[in-house]
Amino acid sequence: SAAFPAASQEDLEGKYGKMAQKYLEKFYDMKTTGRPVGRKTNNNPFVKKLQEMQAFFGLEVTGKLDQKTVKMMEKPRCGVHDIGE
Amino acid sequence: YSTVDKSSAWQKNDITYKIVNFTPDIPRADVESSIKRAFKVWSDVTPLTFTRVYEGDCDIEIQFVSGDHGDNSPFDGPDGILAHAFQPGPRIGGDTHFDDAETFTKNSQQYNLFLVAAHEFGHALGLNHATDQGALMYPTYPSTDPDNFRLPQDDIDAIQSLYGKTSNPIQPTGPTTPSKCDPNIVFNAVTTLRGELLFFLNRFVFRKHPRGGESDLLFIQELWPTLPSDIDSAYENPITGEILVFKEKKYWTLDGFDVSQGPRSIAELGFPRNVKKIDAAVHVETLGKTYFFVNNKYYSYDEDKQAMDKGFPKFIAKDFPGMRPNIDAAFYYKGLLYFFQESVQYEYSIESKRIKQVLRSNSWLGC
């Protein structure tokens, strides 16, 4: 089966958090100091930008790094930003 | 779709381009033809023309480069980012860079240069990324058949908003992306796949777990790169775990997400020559039979004997009372048959030979 194995939110953020941050910086104009973003509260730029990205791709807008979002981020793509810049 | 302001688009219709260097992945002639065809995608629907120059200034400079190549947008090695292009303007404006760390092809293997180039030239002409999943300007690589590519309507609308329409008396139209809750949606084929449901429609497949969750819309070629679009019918044989997919007089065997065999002729299954296409196919687990629906008749195939049952084809109307000819799709789920005709779905009991419920064709997709 091509179904994803179950993974907790912590697992996903631990494994893909850095990749997701880079993705949002590159394609969604997320401004960071270059350090990992902290706690994922609603005011956190990571959460806001992740929501923008999920909305753009028609994914469920959770603001959390879920399986479908990670899968979308891993797809080969164009280097031009999606929004921002 | 989304574009730059009209004032930021090219203020002329005759655009020049130069191929600065070539990828070693495919012969030069194939690079040239892929680039030329990618420009033609846009010139076919607008008054734009594209002329290749070999030296001196030009509007769109095309390069194959890798890593940090001096434009503040470094490439990232194989996969990930495939290419980028700059919006219209002087100097670097319009320039298009392909990541030379990728393997570019001229066939359906990733990454087809024509498809990548056609997308990037959209940027070079002033288009932004689109949210329409079937649009060429969607950000991710389009797993679609390059040989049968047609510019989607969303992209036609986008480019024509900047440059106007072609002067041809007949305006080109392009394919649109299906919306799962469109009340008029008509599926080409439906099948189960290891507990999931697949709804085939043109270039796309909706993938859904019957017990819940959102459906995914994918290109057929994203799951099975060598399958064609516009398939006619499909069914799952749960004993072998295989799916058979039919288009016109050919069929393919799928083992999960691998195309294990095909294309083969449907004559190998025992169909007579006059069968040009199979409208719908469904395997009835309890009987060990697969039914193939063709116009107003159906065939019965014995999966154990691997042969057509004698005495077929028979009339659909006789053995499936209530059902009309020309069934679009069918599948079997929990002891019941589901027939799709146009935008309607019939839940059918084999035992009582009756339609139990009439549903919308997209009821499984949460609509």
Short mmCIF file of C-alpha atoms in Angstrom, two decimals:
data_model
loop_
_atom_site.label_atom_id
_atom_site.label_comp_id
_atom_site.label_asym_id
_atom_site.label_seq_id
_atom_site.Cartn_x
_atom_site.Cartn_y
_atom_site.Cartn_z
CA SER A 1 0.00 0.00 0.00
CA ALA A 2 1.08 3.54 -0.67
CA ALA A 3 -0.58 4.74 2.51
CA PHE A 4 1.60 6.64 4.96
CA PRO A 5 2.62 4.93 8.17
CA ALA A 6 1.14 6.71 11.14
CA ALA A 7 3.46 9.34 12.59
CA SER A 8 2.91 11.72 15.46
CA GLN A 9 2.97 15.50 15.05
CA GLU A 10 6.22 15.61 17.03
CA ASP A 11 7.76 13.00 14.75
CA LEU A 12 6.81 14.96 11.65
CA GLU A 13 8.04 18.28 12.99
CA GLY A 14 11.24 16.70 14.20
CA LYS A 15 11.92 15.01 10.91
CA TYR A 16 10.63 17.58 8.45
CA GLY A 17 10.52 20.85 10.42
CA LYS A 18 13.79 22.18 9.03
CA MET A 19 12.86 21.24 5.47
CA ALA A 20 9.44 22.88 5.91
CA GLN A 21 11.01 26.07 7.26
CA LYS A 22 13.32 26.31 4.25
CA TYR A 23 10.40 25.66 1.93
CA LEU A 24 8.32 28.44 3.44
CA GLU A 25 11.25 30.86 3.40
CA LYS A 26 11.88 30.15 -0.25
CA PHE A 27 8.38 29.96 -1.69
CA TYR A 28 6.22 31.88 0.82
CA ASP A 29 8.55 34.71 1.76
CA MET A 30 8.73 33.67 5.41
CA LYS A 31 11.09 36.01 7.25
CA THR A 32 13.19 34.35 9.92
CA THR A 33 16.44 35.05 11.62
CA GLY A 34 17.84 31.86 10.21
CA ARG A 35 17.25 30.06 13.49
CA PRO A 36 14.63 27.33 13.85
CA VAL A 37 11.20 28.78 14.61
CA GLY A 38 10.05 28.11 18.15
CA ARG A 39 6.80 26.91 19.59
CA LYS A 40 4.12 26.53 16.93
CA THR A 41 1.57 29.00 18.27
CA ASN A 42 -1.01 30.70 16.07
CA ASN A 43 1.03 33.94 15.94
CA ASN A 44 4.11 32.08 14.87
CA PRO A 45 5.17 33.04 11.31
CA PHE A 46 5.74 29.36 10.57
CA VAL A 47 2.11 28.52 11.34
CA LYS A 48 0.79 31.47 9.32
CA LYS A 49 2.93 30.68 6.31
CA LEU A 50 2.16 26.99 6.55
CA GLN A 51 -1.54 27.87 6.46
CA GLU A 52 -0.92 30.02 3.36
CA MET A 53 0.89 27.14 1.71
CA GLN A 54 -1.84 24.65 2.59
CA ALA A 55 -4.51 27.02 1.25
CA PHE A 56 -2.56 27.56 -1.98
CA PHE A 57 -2.33 23.83 -2.66
CA GLY A 58 -5.93 23.14 -1.65
CA LEU A 59 -4.85 21.09 1.36
CA GLU A 60 -6.67 21.06 4.65
CA VAL A 61 -5.59 24.29 6.39
CA THR A 62 -4.36 23.12 9.77
CA GLY A 63 -1.22 25.16 10.28
CA LYS A 64 0.38 21.87 11.27
CA LEU A 65 2.91 19.82 9.44
CA ASP A 66 0.78 16.85 8.43
CA GLN A 67 1.51 13.99 6.06
CA LYS A 68 -0.14 15.51 3.00
CA THR A 69 1.64 18.81 3.51
CA VAL A 70 5.02 17.11 3.80
CA LYS A 71 4.28 15.06 0.71
CA MET A 72 3.43 18.22 -1.24
CA MET A 73 6.63 19.91 -0.09
CA GLU A 74 8.66 16.95 -1.31
CA LYS A 75 7.31 17.09 -4.84
CA PRO A 76 9.64 18.30 -7.61
CA ARG A 77 8.72 21.84 -8.54
CA CYS A 78 9.56 25.20 -10.05
CA GLY A 79 11.89 27.49 -8.10
CA VAL A 80 9.71 30.57 -8.47
CA HIS A 81 7.88 31.63 -5.29
CA ASP A 82 4.17 30.91 -4.91
CA ILE A 83 3.20 34.07 -3.06
CA GLY A 84 5.08 36.97 -1.54
CA GLU A 85 8.35 38.52 -2.69
CA TYR B 1 -4.63 32.16 -12.24
CA SER B 2 -2.37 35.05 -11.33
CA THR B 3 -0.19 37.31 -13.47
CA VAL B 4 2.05 40.33 -13.20
CA ASP B 5 0.45 43.70 -13.91
CA LYS B 6 -0.20 44.22 -17.59
CA SER B 7 2.31 47.09 -17.48
CA SER B 8 4.99 44.60 -16.37
CA ALA B 9 4.37 42.17 -19.22
CA TRP B 10 6.32 42.39 -22.48
CA GLN B 11 5.16 45.52 -24.30
CA LYS B 12 5.60 43.84 -27.68
CA ASN B 13 4.44 40.66 -29.36
CA ASP B 14 7.66 39.57 -31.05
CA ILE B 15 9.89 37.94 -28.46
CA THR B 16 13.44 36.71 -29.11
CA TYR B 17 15.22 33.90 -27.31
CA LYS B 18 18.68 32.41 -27.22
CA ILE B 19 19.79 28.95 -26.09
CA VAL B 20 23.09 29.71 -24.38
CA ASN B 21 24.10 26.12 -23.65
CA PHE B 22 22.71 22.58 -23.71
CA THR B 23 22.08 19.73 -21.29
CA PRO B 24 24.10 16.58 -21.98
CA ASP B 25 21.03 14.47 -21.10
CA ILE B 26 19.47 14.51 -24.56
CA PRO B 27 20.74 15.38 -28.05
CA ARG B 28 20.92 19.08 -28.96
CA ALA B 29 18.24 18.67 -31.58
CA ASP B 30 15.86 17.37 -28.92
CA VAL B 31 16.62 20.33 -26.64
CA GLU B 32 15.92 22.67 -29.55
CA SER B 33 12.67 20.95 -30.49
CA SER B 34 11.51 20.83 -26.85
CA ILE B 35 12.19 24.55 -26.41
CA LYS B 36 10.52 25.41 -29.70
CA ARG B 37 7.46 23.34 -28.82
CA ALA B 38 7.30 24.91 -25.35
CA PHE B 39 7.12 28.40 -26.89
CA LYS B 40 4.52 27.19 -29.37
CA VAL B 41 2.24 26.28 -26.46
CA TRP B 42 1.96 30.03 -25.76
CA SER B 43 2.09 31.38 -29.32
CA ASP B 44 -0.79 29.09 -30.33
CA VAL B 45 -3.21 30.96 -28.07
CA THR B 46 -1.93 34.57 -28.31
CA PRO B 47 -0.54 36.99 -30.91
CA LEU B 48 2.97 36.32 -29.52
CA THR B 49 5.76 35.11 -31.78
CA PHE B 50 9.08 33.64 -30.66
CA THR B 51 12.23 33.94 -32.76
CA ARG B 52 15.47 32.24 -31.93
CA VAL B 53 18.66 34.31 -32.13
CA TYR B 54 22.15 32.87 -31.96
CA GLU B 55 24.11 35.88 -30.73
CA GLY B 56 23.67 39.37 -29.35
CA ASP B 57 20.85 40.65 -27.20
CA CYS B 58 17.58 38.81 -26.77
CA ASP B 59 14.57 38.85 -24.48
CA ILE B 60 14.70 35.32 -23.04
CA GLU B 61 18.10 33.78 -22.44
CA ILE B 62 17.96 30.03 -21.78
CA GLN B 63 20.67 28.29 -19.78
CA PHE B 64 21.38 24.96 -18.13
CA VAL B 65 23.20 25.68 -14.88
CA SER B 66 23.65 24.07 -11.48
CA GLY B 67 24.15 25.07 -7.86
CA ASP B 68 24.86 28.74 -7.19
CA HIS B 69 24.86 30.36 -10.60
CA GLY B 70 25.03 34.02 -9.64
CA ASP B 71 21.39 35.11 -9.62
CA ASN B 72 20.78 34.77 -5.89
CA SER B 73 18.58 31.72 -6.49
CA PRO B 74 20.88 28.70 -6.28
CA PHE B 75 19.72 25.31 -7.48
CA ASP B 76 19.61 22.40 -5.06
CA GLY B 77 20.92 19.36 -6.88
CA PRO B 78 18.82 16.47 -8.19
CA ASP B 79 15.02 16.71 -7.70
CA GLY B 80 13.55 19.51 -5.59
CA ILE B 81 13.77 22.64 -7.72
CA LEU B 82 13.92 21.86 -11.43
CA ALA B 83 14.13 25.31 -13.02
CA HIS B 84 13.20 28.95 -12.58
CA ALA B 85 12.52 31.98 -14.73
CA PHE B 86 12.36 35.72 -14.24
CA GLN B 87 9.34 37.83 -15.08
CA PRO B 88 9.49 40.08 -18.18
CA GLY B 89 11.98 42.92 -18.11
CA PRO B 90 15.41 44.10 -19.29
CA ARG B 91 18.69 42.25 -18.62
CA ILE B 92 17.86 39.15 -16.52
CA GLY B 93 14.10 39.67 -17.03
CA GLY B 94 12.58 36.74 -18.90
CA ASP B 95 15.71 34.63 -18.52
CA THR B 96 15.09 30.96 -17.89
CA HIS B 97 17.44 28.63 -16.04
CA PHE B 98 17.19 24.84 -15.89
CA ASP B 99 18.92 22.93 -13.08
CA ASP B 100 21.56 20.91 -14.88
CA ALA B 101 21.68 18.49 -11.93
CA GLU B 102 18.34 17.14 -13.13
CA THR B 103 17.99 14.50 -15.79
CA PHE B 104 15.92 15.98 -18.59
CA THR B 105 14.16 13.76 -21.09
CA LYS B 106 12.11 13.98 -24.24
CA ASN B 107 9.70 11.23 -23.15
CA SER B 108 7.35 10.57 -20.24
CA GLN B 109 10.22 9.83 -17.84
CA GLN B 110 10.91 12.59 -15.34
CA TYR B 111 11.76 15.32 -16.10
CA ASN B 112 10.36 16.02 -19.52
CA LEU B 113 12.15 19.13 -20.80
CA PHE B 114 9.22 20.35 -22.87
CA LEU B 115 6.86 20.32 -19.86
CA VAL B 116 9.35 22.08 -17.59
CA ALA B 117 10.21 24.65 -20.28
CA ALA B 118 6.58 25.39 -21.12
CA HIS B 119 5.93 26.15 -17.43
CA GLU B 120 9.00 28.37 -17.10
CA PHE B 121 8.22 30.32 -20.26
CA GLY B 122 4.86 31.08 -18.65
CA HIS B 123 6.83 32.91 -15.92
CA ALA B 124 9.06 34.55 -18.53
CA LEU B 125 5.89 35.94 -20.11
CA GLY B 126 4.48 37.24 -16.83
CA LEU B 127 2.41 34.43 -15.33
CA ASN B 128 2.59 33.59 -11.64
CA HIS B 129 1.87 30.20 -10.11
CA ALA B 130 -1.71 29.04 -10.38
CA THR B 131 -3.75 27.24 -7.74
CA ASP B 132 -5.58 25.13 -10.35
CA GLN B 133 -4.08 21.68 -9.87
CA GLY B 134 -4.36 20.82 -13.55
CA ALA B 135 -2.87 24.09 -14.80
CA LEU B 136 0.54 24.16 -16.42
CA MET B 137 1.39 27.02 -14.05
CA TYR B 138 0.74 24.91 -10.92
CA PRO B 139 4.06 24.93 -9.03
CA THR B 140 4.79 21.19 -9.03
CA TYR B 141 6.01 19.10 -11.96
CA PRO B 142 3.02 18.03 -14.05
CA SER B 143 2.94 14.26 -14.32
CA THR B 144 1.02 14.35 -17.55
CA ASP B 145 1.59 12.72 -20.91
CA PRO B 146 3.89 15.14 -22.81
CA ASP B 147 2.96 13.71 -26.20
CA ASN B 148 -0.71 14.54 -25.75
CA PHE B 149 -0.24 17.82 -23.91
CA ARG B 150 -2.85 20.54 -24.42
CA LEU B 151 -2.57 23.88 -22.68
CA PRO B 152 -5.23 23.94 -19.93
CA GLN B 153 -7.94 26.60 -20.05
CA ASP B 154 -6.73 28.28 -16.84
CA ASP B 155 -3.38 28.99 -18.53
CA ILE B 156 -5.07 30.15 -21.74
CA ASP B 157 -7.14 32.61 -19.72
CA ALA B 158 -4.03 33.81 -17.89
CA ILE B 159 -1.85 34.46 -20.92
CA GLN B 160 -4.70 36.01 -22.91
CA SER B 161 -5.37 38.43 -20.05
CA LEU B 162 -1.89 39.84 -20.70
CA TYR B 163 -1.48 39.57 -24.47
CA GLY B 164 -4.95 39.09 -25.91
CA LYS B 165 -6.29 36.33 -28.10
CA THR B 166 -4.94 34.79 -31.25
CA SER B 167 -6.26 36.23 -34.50
CA ASN B 168 -7.44 32.79 -35.59
CA PRO B 169 -11.19 32.76 -36.25
CA ILE B 170 -11.57 29.66 -34.09
CA GLN B 171 -10.33 30.35 -30.57
CA PRO B 172 -8.46 27.47 -28.94
CA THR B 173 -9.90 25.97 -25.79
CA GLY B 174 -8.10 23.81 -23.26
CA PRO B 175 -8.92 21.11 -20.76
CA THR B 176 -10.26 22.06 -17.37
CA THR B 177 -9.56 20.45 -14.02
CA PRO B 178 -12.44 18.41 -12.60
CA SER B 179 -14.11 19.53 -9.44
CA LYS B 180 -15.19 16.57 -7.32
CA CYS B 181 -18.51 18.15 -6.33
CA ASP B 182 -19.49 19.24 -9.83
CA PRO B 183 -23.09 17.93 -10.09
CA ASN B 184 -22.50 17.07 -13.75
CA ILE B 185 -19.32 15.09 -13.20
CA VAL B 186 -19.15 11.91 -15.33
CA PHE B 187 -16.42 9.41 -14.53
CA ASN B 188 -14.61 7.36 -17.18
CA ALA B 189 -13.97 4.42 -14.85
CA VAL B 190 -14.18 3.48 -11.19
CA THR B 191 -12.40 0.69 -9.35
CA THR B 192 -11.34 -0.40 -5.90
CA LEU B 193 -7.64 -0.62 -5.12
CA ARG B 194 -6.65 -2.40 -1.94
CA GLY B 195 -9.47 -0.87 0.08
CA GLU B 196 -9.42 2.50 -1.63
CA LEU B 197 -11.63 3.82 -4.42
CA LEU B 198 -10.27 5.27 -7.64
CA PHE B 199 -12.39 7.46 -9.90
CA PHE B 200 -10.78 8.05 -13.29
CA LEU B 201 -11.63 11.16 -15.27
CA ASN B 202 -9.67 12.42 -18.30
CA ARG B 203 -6.05 13.01 -17.16
CA PHE B 204 -6.95 12.66 -13.50
CA VAL B 205 -7.86 10.18 -10.81
CA PHE B 206 -9.65 10.91 -7.54
CA ARG B 207 -8.29 8.64 -4.81
CA LYS B 208 -10.52 8.11 -1.81
CA HIS B 209 -10.84 5.82 1.16
CA PRO B 210 -14.50 4.80 1.36
CA ARG B 211 -14.57 5.18 5.13
CA GLY B 212 -13.65 8.83 5.15
CA GLY B 213 -11.03 11.50 4.73
CA GLU B 214 -10.59 13.94 1.90
CA SER B 215 -10.10 12.60 -1.60
CA ASP B 216 -6.87 13.35 -3.45
CA LEU B 217 -6.88 14.53 -7.04
CA LEU B 218 -3.86 13.23 -8.90
CA PHE B 219 -2.67 12.95 -12.46
CA ILE B 220 -3.05 9.34 -13.62
CA GLN B 221 0.59 9.42 -14.72
CA GLU B 222 1.65 10.51 -11.24
CA LEU B 223 0.65 7.06 -10.01
CA TRP B 224 1.35 5.07 -13.19
CA PRO B 225 3.65 7.00 -15.56
CA THR B 226 3.12 4.68 -18.52
CA LEU B 227 -0.68 4.55 -18.41
CA PRO B 228 -2.61 6.70 -20.89
CA SER B 229 -5.22 9.30 -20.03
CA ASP B 230 -8.91 8.91 -20.86
CA ILE B 231 -9.17 5.26 -19.90
CA ASP B 232 -12.46 3.47 -20.55
CA SER B 233 -12.81 1.03 -17.69
CA ALA B 234 -10.99 -0.69 -14.83
CA TYR B 235 -11.54 -3.43 -12.26
CA GLU B 236 -9.75 -5.03 -9.36
CA ASN B 237 -9.38 -8.77 -9.01
CA PRO B 238 -8.99 -9.20 -5.25
CA ILE B 239 -7.70 -12.76 -5.64
CA THR B 240 -4.66 -11.74 -7.65
CA GLY B 241 -4.56 -8.23 -6.19
CA GLU B 242 -4.25 -6.88 -9.71
CA ILE B 243 -6.11 -4.10 -11.44
CA LEU B 244 -6.86 -4.28 -15.14
CA VAL B 245 -7.23 -0.96 -16.94
CA PHE B 246 -8.78 -0.72 -20.40
CA LYS B 247 -8.53 1.83 -23.17
CA GLU B 248 -10.01 1.10 -26.57
CA LYS B 249 -8.72 -2.33 -27.62
CA LYS B 250 -5.82 -2.45 -25.16
CA TYR B 251 -5.43 -3.24 -21.48
CA TRP B 252 -2.77 -2.87 -18.81
CA THR B 253 -2.24 -4.89 -15.63
CA LEU B 254 -1.39 -2.96 -12.48
CA ASP B 255 0.21 -4.44 -9.40
CA GLY B 256 -0.50 -1.69 -6.89
CA PHE B 257 1.34 1.33 -8.20
CA ASP B 258 3.41 -0.60 -10.75
CA VAL B 259 2.32 -1.28 -14.30
CA SER B 260 3.23 -4.96 -14.34
CA GLN B 261 2.10 -5.76 -17.88
CA GLY B 262 0.75 -4.12 -20.96
CA PRO B 263 -0.47 -2.87 -23.15
CA ARG B 264 -2.00 -6.11 -24.41
CA SER B 265 -4.88 -6.72 -26.75
CA ILE B 266 -8.33 -7.35 -25.29
CA ALA B 267 -8.58 -10.18 -27.82
CA GLU B 268 -6.35 -12.13 -25.38
CA LEU B 269 -9.26 -12.07 -22.92
CA GLY B 270 -11.58 -13.51 -25.54
CA PHE B 271 -13.27 -10.39 -26.87
CA PRO B 272 -14.39 -10.56 -30.49
CA ARG B 273 -12.88 -8.13 -33.01
CA ASN B 274 -15.97 -5.98 -33.20
CA VAL B 275 -15.53 -4.82 -29.58
CA LYS B 276 -13.80 -1.45 -29.94
CA LYS B 277 -13.96 -0.40 -26.28
CA ILE B 278 -15.23 -1.64 -22.93
CA ASP B 279 -17.56 0.84 -21.28
CA ALA B 280 -17.29 -0.59 -17.76
CA ALA B 281 -15.78 -3.59 -15.98
CA VAL B 282 -16.44 -5.02 -12.55
CA HIS B 283 -15.38 -8.14 -10.68
CA VAL B 284 -18.02 -9.79 -8.51
CA GLU B 285 -16.06 -11.46 -5.77
CA THR B 286 -18.80 -13.81 -4.60
CA LEU B 287 -19.24 -15.25 -8.10
CA GLY B 288 -15.62 -15.19 -9.24
CA LYS B 289 -16.84 -13.51 -12.39
CA THR B 290 -15.89 -10.29 -14.09
CA TYR B 291 -18.56 -8.50 -16.07
CA PHE B 292 -17.61 -6.34 -19.03
CA PHE B 293 -20.23 -3.91 -20.30
CA VAL B 294 -20.18 -2.97 -23.98
CA ASN B 295 -22.98 -0.77 -25.31
CA ASN B 296 -26.24 -2.62 -24.54
CA LYS B 297 -24.65 -6.02 -23.79
CA TYR B 298 -22.31 -7.55 -21.25
CA TYR B 299 -19.73 -10.33 -21.22
CA SER B 300 -18.97 -12.66 -18.31
CA TYR B 301 -15.35 -13.71 -17.72
CA ASP B 302 -14.51 -16.58 -15.39
CA GLU B 303 -11.39 -15.59 -13.44
CA ASP B 304 -10.71 -19.18 -12.31
CA LYS B 305 -10.87 -20.63 -15.80
CA GLN B 306 -9.40 -17.45 -17.26
CA ALA B 307 -11.89 -17.62 -20.09
CA MET B 308 -15.07 -15.97 -21.27
CA ASP B 309 -18.22 -17.78 -20.21
CA LYS B 310 -20.19 -19.34 -23.01
CA GLY B 311 -23.46 -17.84 -24.16
CA PHE B 312 -22.28 -14.25 -23.86
CA PRO B 313 -22.68 -11.39 -24.64
CA LYS B 314 -26.15 -11.00 -23.20
CA PHE B 315 -28.41 -7.99 -23.00
CA ILE B 316 -27.85 -5.74 -19.97
CA ALA B 317 -31.55 -4.94 -19.78
CA LYS B 318 -32.43 -8.64 -19.48
CA ASP B 319 -30.05 -9.61 -16.66
CA PHE B 320 -29.83 -6.27 -14.87
CA PRO B 321 -33.44 -5.10 -14.84
CA GLY B 322 -33.70 -1.34 -14.49
CA MET B 323 -30.29 -0.64 -16.02
CA ARG B 324 -30.00 1.11 -19.36
CA PRO B 325 -27.30 0.57 -22.01
CA ASN B 326 -24.01 2.50 -22.13
CA ILE B 327 -22.79 2.18 -18.56
CA ASP B 328 -19.89 4.57 -17.91
CA ALA B 329 -18.29 2.82 -14.95
CA ALA B 330 -18.95 0.16 -12.32
CA PHE B 331 -17.46 -1.25 -9.17
CA TYR B 332 -18.33 -3.85 -6.54
CA TYR B 333 -18.31 -3.01 -2.85
CA LYS B 334 -19.60 -4.96 0.13
CA GLY B 335 -21.89 -7.23 -1.88
CA LEU B 336 -23.41 -4.52 -4.06
CA LEU B 337 -22.76 -3.27 -7.55
CA TYR B 338 -22.48 0.43 -8.25
CA PHE B 339 -23.23 1.48 -11.81
CA PHE B 340 -22.40 4.95 -13.09
CA GLN B 341 -24.32 6.51 -15.95
CA GLU B 342 -23.71 10.15 -16.73
CA SER B 343 -23.94 12.04 -13.43
CA VAL B 344 -25.99 9.36 -11.69
CA GLN B 345 -25.00 6.25 -9.75
CA TYR B 346 -27.16 3.18 -9.19
CA GLU B 347 -26.65 0.97 -6.15
CA TYR B 348 -27.66 -2.44 -7.44
CA SER B 349 -28.38 -5.72 -5.69
CA ILE B 350 -27.29 -8.74 -7.71
CA GLU B 351 -29.39 -11.05 -5.55
CA SER B 352 -32.68 -9.23 -5.89
CA LYS B 353 -31.82 -7.84 -9.36
CA ARG B 354 -33.07 -4.45 -8.30
CA ILE B 355 -31.80 -0.92 -8.05
CA LYS B 356 -31.65 -0.22 -4.32
CA GLN B 357 -30.73 3.47 -4.46
CA VAL B 358 -30.08 6.21 -6.96
CA LEU B 359 -27.23 8.47 -5.94
CA ARG B 360 -25.16 11.27 -7.43
CA SER B 361 -22.05 9.92 -9.16
CA ASN B 362 -19.81 11.81 -6.74
CA SER B 363 -21.49 10.68 -3.51
CA TRP B 364 -18.37 8.69 -2.52
CA LEU B 365 -16.29 11.86 -2.70
CA GLY B 366 -18.21 13.49 0.12
CA CYS B 367 -20.43 15.57 -2.11
#
